[in-house]
PDB file of C-alpha atoms in Angstrom:
ATOM      1  CA  UNK J  28      53.664  19.424 -29.996  1.00 51.00           C
ATOM      2  CA  UNK J  29      49.861  20.387 -30.831  1.00 51.00           C
ATOM      3  CA  UNK J  30      50.864  22.512 -33.967  1.00 47.00           C
ATOM      4  CA  UNK J  31      53.246  20.321 -35.222  1.00 50.00           C
ATOM      5  CA  UNK J  32      50.008  17.593 -35.155  1.00 50.00           C
ATOM      6  CA  UNK J  33      47.871  20.189 -36.698  1.00 50.00           C
ATOM      7  CA  UNK J  34      50.423  21.209 -39.498  1.00 51.00           C
ATOM      8  CA  UNK J  35      50.860  17.277 -40.274  1.00 52.00           C
ATOM      9  CA  UNK J  36      47.233  16.933 -40.445  1.00 48.00           C
ATOM     10  CA  UNK J  37      46.735  19.546 -42.455  1.00 49.00           C
ATOM     11  CA  UNK J  38      49.380  18.542 -45.083  1.00 46.00           C
ATOM     12  CA  UNK J  39      48.528  14.318 -44.797  1.00 45.00           C
ATOM     13  CA  UNK J  40      44.112  16.118 -45.978  1.00 48.00           C
ATOM     14  CA  UNK J  41      45.579  18.367 -48.802  1.00 44.00           C
ATOM     15  CA  UNK J  42      47.804  15.955 -49.835  1.00 45.00           C
ATOM     16  CA  UNK J  43      44.311  13.366 -50.166  1.00 42.00           C
ATOM     17  CA  UNK J  44      42.309  15.951 -51.681  1.00 42.00           C
ATOM     18  CA  UNK J  45      45.116  16.047 -54.230  1.00 40.00           C
ATOM     19  CA  UNK J  46      45.401  12.568 -54.757  1.00 40.00           C
ATOM     20  CA  UNK J  47      41.915  12.576 -55.234  1.00 41.00           C
ATOM     21  CA  UNK J  48      40.984  15.303 -57.466  1.00 42.00           C
ATOM     22  CA  UNK J  49      44.312  14.197 -59.563  1.00 41.00           C
ATOM     23  CA  UNK J  50      43.687  10.980 -59.781  1.00 40.00           C
ATOM     24  CA  UNK J  51      40.551  10.279 -61.377  1.00 41.00           C
ATOM     25  CA  UNK J  52      41.433  12.016 -64.636  1.00 40.00           C
ATOM     26  CA  UNK J  53      38.501  14.133 -65.057  1.00 40.00           C
ATOM     27  CA  UNK J  54      39.583  17.191 -64.213  1.00 39.00           C
ATOM     28  CA  UNK J  55      43.157  19.089 -63.726  1.00 42.00           C
ATOM     29  CA  UNK J  56      43.902  21.991 -62.231  1.00 39.00           C
ATOM     30  CA  UNK J  57      44.612  23.560 -66.134  1.00 47.00           C
ATOM     31  CA  UNK J  58      40.025  23.570 -66.218  1.00 56.00           C
ATOM     32  CA  UNK J  59      40.731  20.557 -68.484  1.00 65.00           C
ATOM     33  CA  UNK J  60      37.786  17.761 -68.671  1.00 74.00           C
ATOM     34  CA  UNK J  61      38.810  15.288 -70.676  1.00 87.00           C
ATOM     35  CA  UNK J  62      37.467  11.691 -69.488  1.00 88.00           C
ATOM     36  CA  UNK J  63      40.389   9.241 -68.917  1.00 90.00           C
ATOM     37  CA  UNK J  64      39.633   7.267 -72.474  1.00 93.00           C
ATOM     38  CA  UNK J  65      40.695  10.208 -75.288  1.00 95.00           C
ATOM     39  CA  UNK J  66      44.420  10.788 -75.331  1.00 96.00           C
ATOM     40  CA  UNK J  67      45.103  12.149 -78.738  1.00 97.00           C
ATOM     41  CA  UNK J  68      43.439  15.283 -81.073  1.00 97.00           C
ATOM     42  CA  UNK J  69      44.149  15.275 -83.600  1.00 98.00           C
ATOM     43  CA  UNK J  70      43.844  18.584 -86.164  1.00 98.00           C
ATOM     44  CA  UNK J  71      44.094  19.826 -89.373  1.00 97.00           C
ATOM     45  CA  UNK J  72      46.006  22.221 -91.250  1.00 97.00           C
ATOM     46  CA  UNK J  73      42.999  25.829 -90.595  1.00 97.00           C
ATOM     47  CA  UNK J  74      43.334  26.540 -94.052  1.00 97.00           C
ATOM     48  CA  UNK J  75      42.701  30.949 -94.548  1.00 97.00           C
ATOM     49  CA  UNK J  76      39.440  30.562 -97.292  1.00 97.00           C
ATOM     50  CA  UNK J  77      38.691  34.831 -96.815  1.00 95.00           C
ATOM     51  CA  UNK J  78      41.354  35.700 -98.788  1.00 91.00           C
ATOM     52  CA  UNK J  79      42.810  37.896 -96.214  1.00 91.00           C
ATOM     53  CA  UNK J  80      45.677  38.645 -94.272  1.00 89.00           C
ATOM     54  CA  UNK J  81      49.600  37.517 -94.278  1.00 89.00           C
ATOM     55  CA  UNK J  82      50.293  34.950 -96.536  1.00 90.00           C
ATOM     56  CA  UNK J  83      51.443  32.562 -93.525  1.00 92.00           C
ATOM     57  CA  UNK J  84      48.121  33.230 -91.611  1.00 94.00           C
ATOM     58  CA  UNK J  85      47.560  29.686 -91.911  1.00 96.00           C
ATOM     59  CA  UNK J  86      50.752  27.983 -90.668  1.00 96.00           C
ATOM     60  CA  UNK J  87      50.681  30.985 -88.129  1.00 95.00           C
ATOM     61  CA  UNK J  88      47.246  29.868 -86.675  1.00 96.00           C
ATOM     62  CA  UNK J  89      47.126  25.917 -87.161  1.00 97.00           C
ATOM     63  CA  UNK J  90      51.303  25.890 -85.513  1.00 96.00           C
ATOM     64  CA  UNK J  91      49.075  28.246 -82.523  1.00 96.00           C
ATOM     65  CA  UNK J  92      46.393  25.542 -81.641  1.00 97.00           C
ATOM     66  CA  UNK J  93      48.865  22.949 -81.908  1.00 97.00           C
ATOM     67  CA  UNK J  94      51.106  24.606 -79.255  1.00 96.00           C
ATOM     68  CA  UNK J  95      48.014  25.707 -76.926  1.00 96.00           C
ATOM     69  CA  UNK J  96      47.014  21.963 -76.911  1.00 96.00           C
ATOM     70  CA  UNK J  97      50.541  20.615 -75.928  1.00 96.00           C
ATOM     71  CA  UNK J  98      50.977  23.470 -74.153  1.00 95.00           C
ATOM     72  CA  UNK J  99      47.187  23.027 -71.680  1.00 94.00           C
ATOM     73  CA  UNK J 100      46.313  19.307 -71.949  1.00 94.00           C
ATOM     74  CA  UNK J 101      47.332  16.037 -71.548  1.00 93.00           C
ATOM     75  CA  UNK J 102      46.464  14.945 -75.008  1.00 96.00           C
ATOM     76  CA  UNK J 103      49.170  14.054 -78.002  1.00 97.00           C
ATOM     77  CA  UNK J 104      48.581  16.309 -80.732  1.00 97.00           C
ATOM     78  CA  UNK J 105      48.022  13.593 -84.315  1.00 96.00           C
ATOM     79  CA  UNK J 106      48.101  14.358 -87.730  1.00 92.00           C
ATOM     80  CA  UNK J 107      44.882  12.393 -87.970  1.00 94.00           C
ATOM     81  CA  UNK J 108      42.817  10.368 -85.924  1.00 96.00           C
ATOM     82  CA  UNK J 109      42.659  11.686 -82.876  1.00 97.00           C
ATOM     83  CA  UNK J 110      39.997  10.943 -80.279  1.00 97.00           C
ATOM     84  CA  UNK J 111      39.439  14.277 -80.273  1.00 97.00           C
ATOM     85  CA  UNK J 112      39.569  15.701 -83.994  1.00 98.00           C
ATOM     86  CA  UNK J 113      39.423  20.042 -85.137  1.00 97.00           C
ATOM     87  CA  UNK J 114      38.723  21.099 -87.921  1.00 97.00           C
ATOM     88  CA  UNK J 115      38.253  24.315 -89.190  1.00 97.00           C
ATOM     89  CA  UNK J 116      38.700  27.131 -91.852  1.00 98.00           C
ATOM     90  CA  UNK J 117      39.677  30.941 -91.408  1.00 97.00           C
ATOM     91  CA  UNK J 118      36.636  32.883 -92.841  1.00 97.00           C
ATOM     92  CA  UNK J 119      37.181  36.138 -91.678  1.00 96.00           C
ATOM     93  CA  UNK J 120      39.916  38.261 -91.613  1.00 93.00           C
ATOM     94  CA  UNK J 121      38.704  41.452 -91.893  1.00 89.00           C
ATOM     95  CA  UNK J 122      39.651  45.603 -90.866  1.00 84.00           C
ATOM     96  CA  UNK J 123      36.942  48.015 -89.909  1.00 84.00           C
ATOM     97  CA  UNK J 124      36.844  50.904 -88.840  1.00 81.00           C
ATOM     98  CA  UNK J 125      36.142  50.868 -84.524  1.00 80.00           C
ATOM     99  CA  UNK J 126      35.569  54.793 -83.718  1.00 75.00           C
ATOM    100  CA  UNK J 127      34.636  57.640 -86.039  1.00 71.00           C
ATOM    101  CA  UNK J 128      35.979  60.593 -85.322  1.00 71.00           C
ATOM    102  CA  UNK J 129      34.824  64.071 -86.976  1.00 73.00           C
ATOM    103  CA  UNK J 130      37.954  66.036 -87.937  1.00 74.00           C
ATOM    104  CA  UNK J 131      36.398  69.373 -89.662  1.00 77.00           C
ATOM    105  CA  UNK J 132      34.315  67.952 -92.976  1.00 77.00           C
ATOM    106  CA  UNK J 133      35.392  64.820 -92.420  1.00 76.00           C
ATOM    107  CA  UNK J 134      34.595  61.155 -90.607  1.00 72.00           C
ATOM    108  CA  UNK J 135      37.997  59.430 -89.804  1.00 70.00           C
ATOM    109  CA  UNK J 136      38.820  56.272 -87.947  1.00 67.00           C
ATOM    110  CA  UNK J 137      40.216  57.305 -84.366  1.00 76.00           C
ATOM    111  CA  UNK J 138      40.489  53.071 -84.036  1.00 82.00           C
ATOM    112  CA  UNK J 139      40.751  50.055 -86.521  1.00 83.00           C
ATOM    113  CA  UNK J 140      39.397  47.021 -85.729  1.00 88.00           C
ATOM    114  CA  UNK J 141      41.101  44.023 -86.701  1.00 89.00           C
ATOM    115  CA  UNK J 142      38.293  40.655 -86.525  1.00 93.00           C
ATOM    116  CA  UNK J 143      39.416  36.668 -86.623  1.00 95.00           C
ATOM    117  CA  UNK J 144      37.387  34.402 -87.705  1.00 97.00           C
ATOM    118  CA  UNK J 145      37.311  30.325 -87.730  1.00 98.00           C
ATOM    119  CA  UNK J 146      34.569  28.432 -88.847  1.00 98.00           C
ATOM    120  CA  UNK J 147      35.425  24.794 -86.565  1.00 98.00           C
ATOM    121  CA  UNK J 148      34.412  21.450 -86.911  1.00 98.00           C
ATOM    122  CA  UNK J 149      35.050  19.223 -83.941  1.00 98.00           C
ATOM    123  CA  UNK J 150      34.538  16.312 -83.387  1.00 97.00           C
ATOM    124  CA  UNK J 151      34.486  13.996 -80.084  1.00 97.00           C
ATOM    125  CA  UNK J 152      34.830   9.807 -81.104  1.00 97.00           C
ATOM    126  CA  UNK J 153      34.510   8.633 -77.679  1.00 96.00           C
ATOM    127  CA  UNK J 154      31.406  11.203 -77.192  1.00 94.00           C
ATOM    128  CA  UNK J 155      29.307  12.358 -80.302  1.00 96.00           C
ATOM    129  CA  UNK J 156      27.331  14.024 -78.675  1.00 94.00           C
ATOM    130  CA  UNK J 157      29.786  16.735 -77.572  1.00 94.00           C
ATOM    131  CA  UNK J 158      30.672  17.218 -81.017  1.00 96.00           C
ATOM    132  CA  UNK J 159      29.847  20.930 -82.752  1.00 97.00           C
ATOM    133  CA  UNK J 160      30.268  22.758 -85.573  1.00 98.00           C
ATOM    134  CA  UNK J 161      30.874  26.573 -84.954  1.00 97.00           C
ATOM    135  CA  UNK J 162      32.006  30.441 -85.605  1.00 98.00           C
ATOM    136  CA  UNK J 163      34.414  32.003 -83.553  1.00 98.00           C
ATOM    137  CA  UNK J 164      35.875  34.914 -83.987  1.00 97.00           C
ATOM    138  CA  UNK J 165      37.812  38.054 -81.616  1.00 95.00           C
ATOM    139  CA  UNK J 166      38.561  41.171 -82.235  1.00 93.00           C
ATOM    140  CA  UNK J 167      41.095  43.375 -81.656  1.00 90.00           C
ATOM    141  CA  UNK J 168      41.369  47.194 -81.574  1.00 87.00           C
ATOM    142  CA  UNK J 169      44.541  49.197 -83.208  1.00 84.00           C
ATOM    143  CA  UNK J 170      45.203  52.947 -83.932  1.00 80.00           C
ATOM    144  CA  UNK J 171      44.810  54.979 -86.678  1.00 76.00           C
ATOM    145  CA  UNK J 172      48.074  55.256 -87.004  1.00 76.00           C
ATOM    146  CA  UNK J 173      49.020  51.697 -87.687  1.00 74.00           C
ATOM    147  CA  UNK J 174      49.313  50.445 -91.104  1.00 73.00           C
ATOM    148  CA  UNK J 175      46.761  47.498 -90.952  1.00 67.00           C
ATOM    149  CA  UNK J 176      49.191  45.837 -93.597  1.00 71.00           C
ATOM    150  CA  UNK J 177      52.260  45.527 -91.717  1.00 77.00           C
ATOM    151  CA  UNK J 178      50.649  44.646 -88.407  1.00 81.00           C
ATOM    152  CA  UNK J 179      53.250  42.375 -86.362  1.00 81.00           C
ATOM    153  CA  UNK J 180      52.912  37.810 -86.995  1.00 85.00           C
ATOM    154  CA  UNK J 181      53.202  38.663 -82.561  1.00 86.00           C
ATOM    155  CA  UNK J 182      49.962  40.818 -82.505  1.00 86.00           C
ATOM    156  CA  UNK J 183      48.144  38.688 -85.501  1.00 89.00           C
ATOM    157  CA  UNK J 184      49.907  35.437 -82.653  1.00 90.00           C
ATOM    158  CA  UNK J 185      47.985  37.225 -79.803  1.00 90.00           C
ATOM    159  CA  UNK J 186      44.983  37.275 -81.411  1.00 93.00           C
ATOM    160  CA  UNK J 187      44.640  34.040 -82.538  1.00 94.00           C
ATOM    161  CA  UNK J 188      46.107  32.520 -79.183  1.00 94.00           C
ATOM    162  CA  UNK J 189      42.933  34.324 -77.756  1.00 95.00           C
ATOM    163  CA  UNK J 190      40.884  33.074 -80.101  1.00 96.00           C
ATOM    164  CA  UNK J 191      41.962  29.493 -79.595  1.00 96.00           C
ATOM    165  CA  UNK J 192      41.482  29.685 -76.029  1.00 96.00           C
ATOM    166  CA  UNK J 193      37.504  30.416 -76.468  1.00 96.00           C
ATOM    167  CA  UNK J 194      38.215  26.535 -79.292  1.00 97.00           C
ATOM    168  CA  UNK J 195      40.332  24.985 -76.352  1.00 96.00           C
ATOM    169  CA  UNK J 196      37.905  26.249 -73.527  1.00 95.00           C
ATOM    170  CA  UNK J 197      34.570  24.882 -75.423  1.00 94.00           C
ATOM    171  CA  UNK J 198      36.353  21.684 -76.507  1.00 95.00           C
ATOM    172  CA  UNK J 199      38.498  20.198 -73.640  1.00 92.00           C
ATOM    173  CA  UNK J 200      37.289  22.569 -70.368  1.00 83.00           C
ATOM    174  CA  UNK J 201      33.447  22.437 -71.566  1.00 67.00           C
ATOM    175  CA  UNK J 202      33.069  26.310 -70.830  1.00 56.00           C
TER     176      UNK J 202
END
């Protein structure tokens, strides 16, 4: 009987904690800390001004931004005039040698590094002090035998998702 009462007490306490944490609207278990008066985010097309990368890089990155915010927040994603506004442009899609090896008399790249950089302009219309303009950059290394011009779309999506996670954390998780 005592064990049953203890289990009920623990269950009631857990329910109360969940109700208090979830009901305030400021913090969620996904890690976001979005003010209750913020309901939407507008994400503009992320143009590729780098002149590099696959022809559909703009589409991949823009779609990934929208999908990431849909999956990881309760914000409605709009084309324009959101409570939060995200604009940006791809400023770098570069390939550089990451690890040099000497083979005989020649130096060769043992790894090639692909770097994706996006300049992000973020506006919080409800709290302008949280607005910023910042460069986000992320890299991934590939073996020397990988033809960088033929990197699969899935690898580029993975790279952009990691970068978008950084932007997400800065915008709505306040990390």
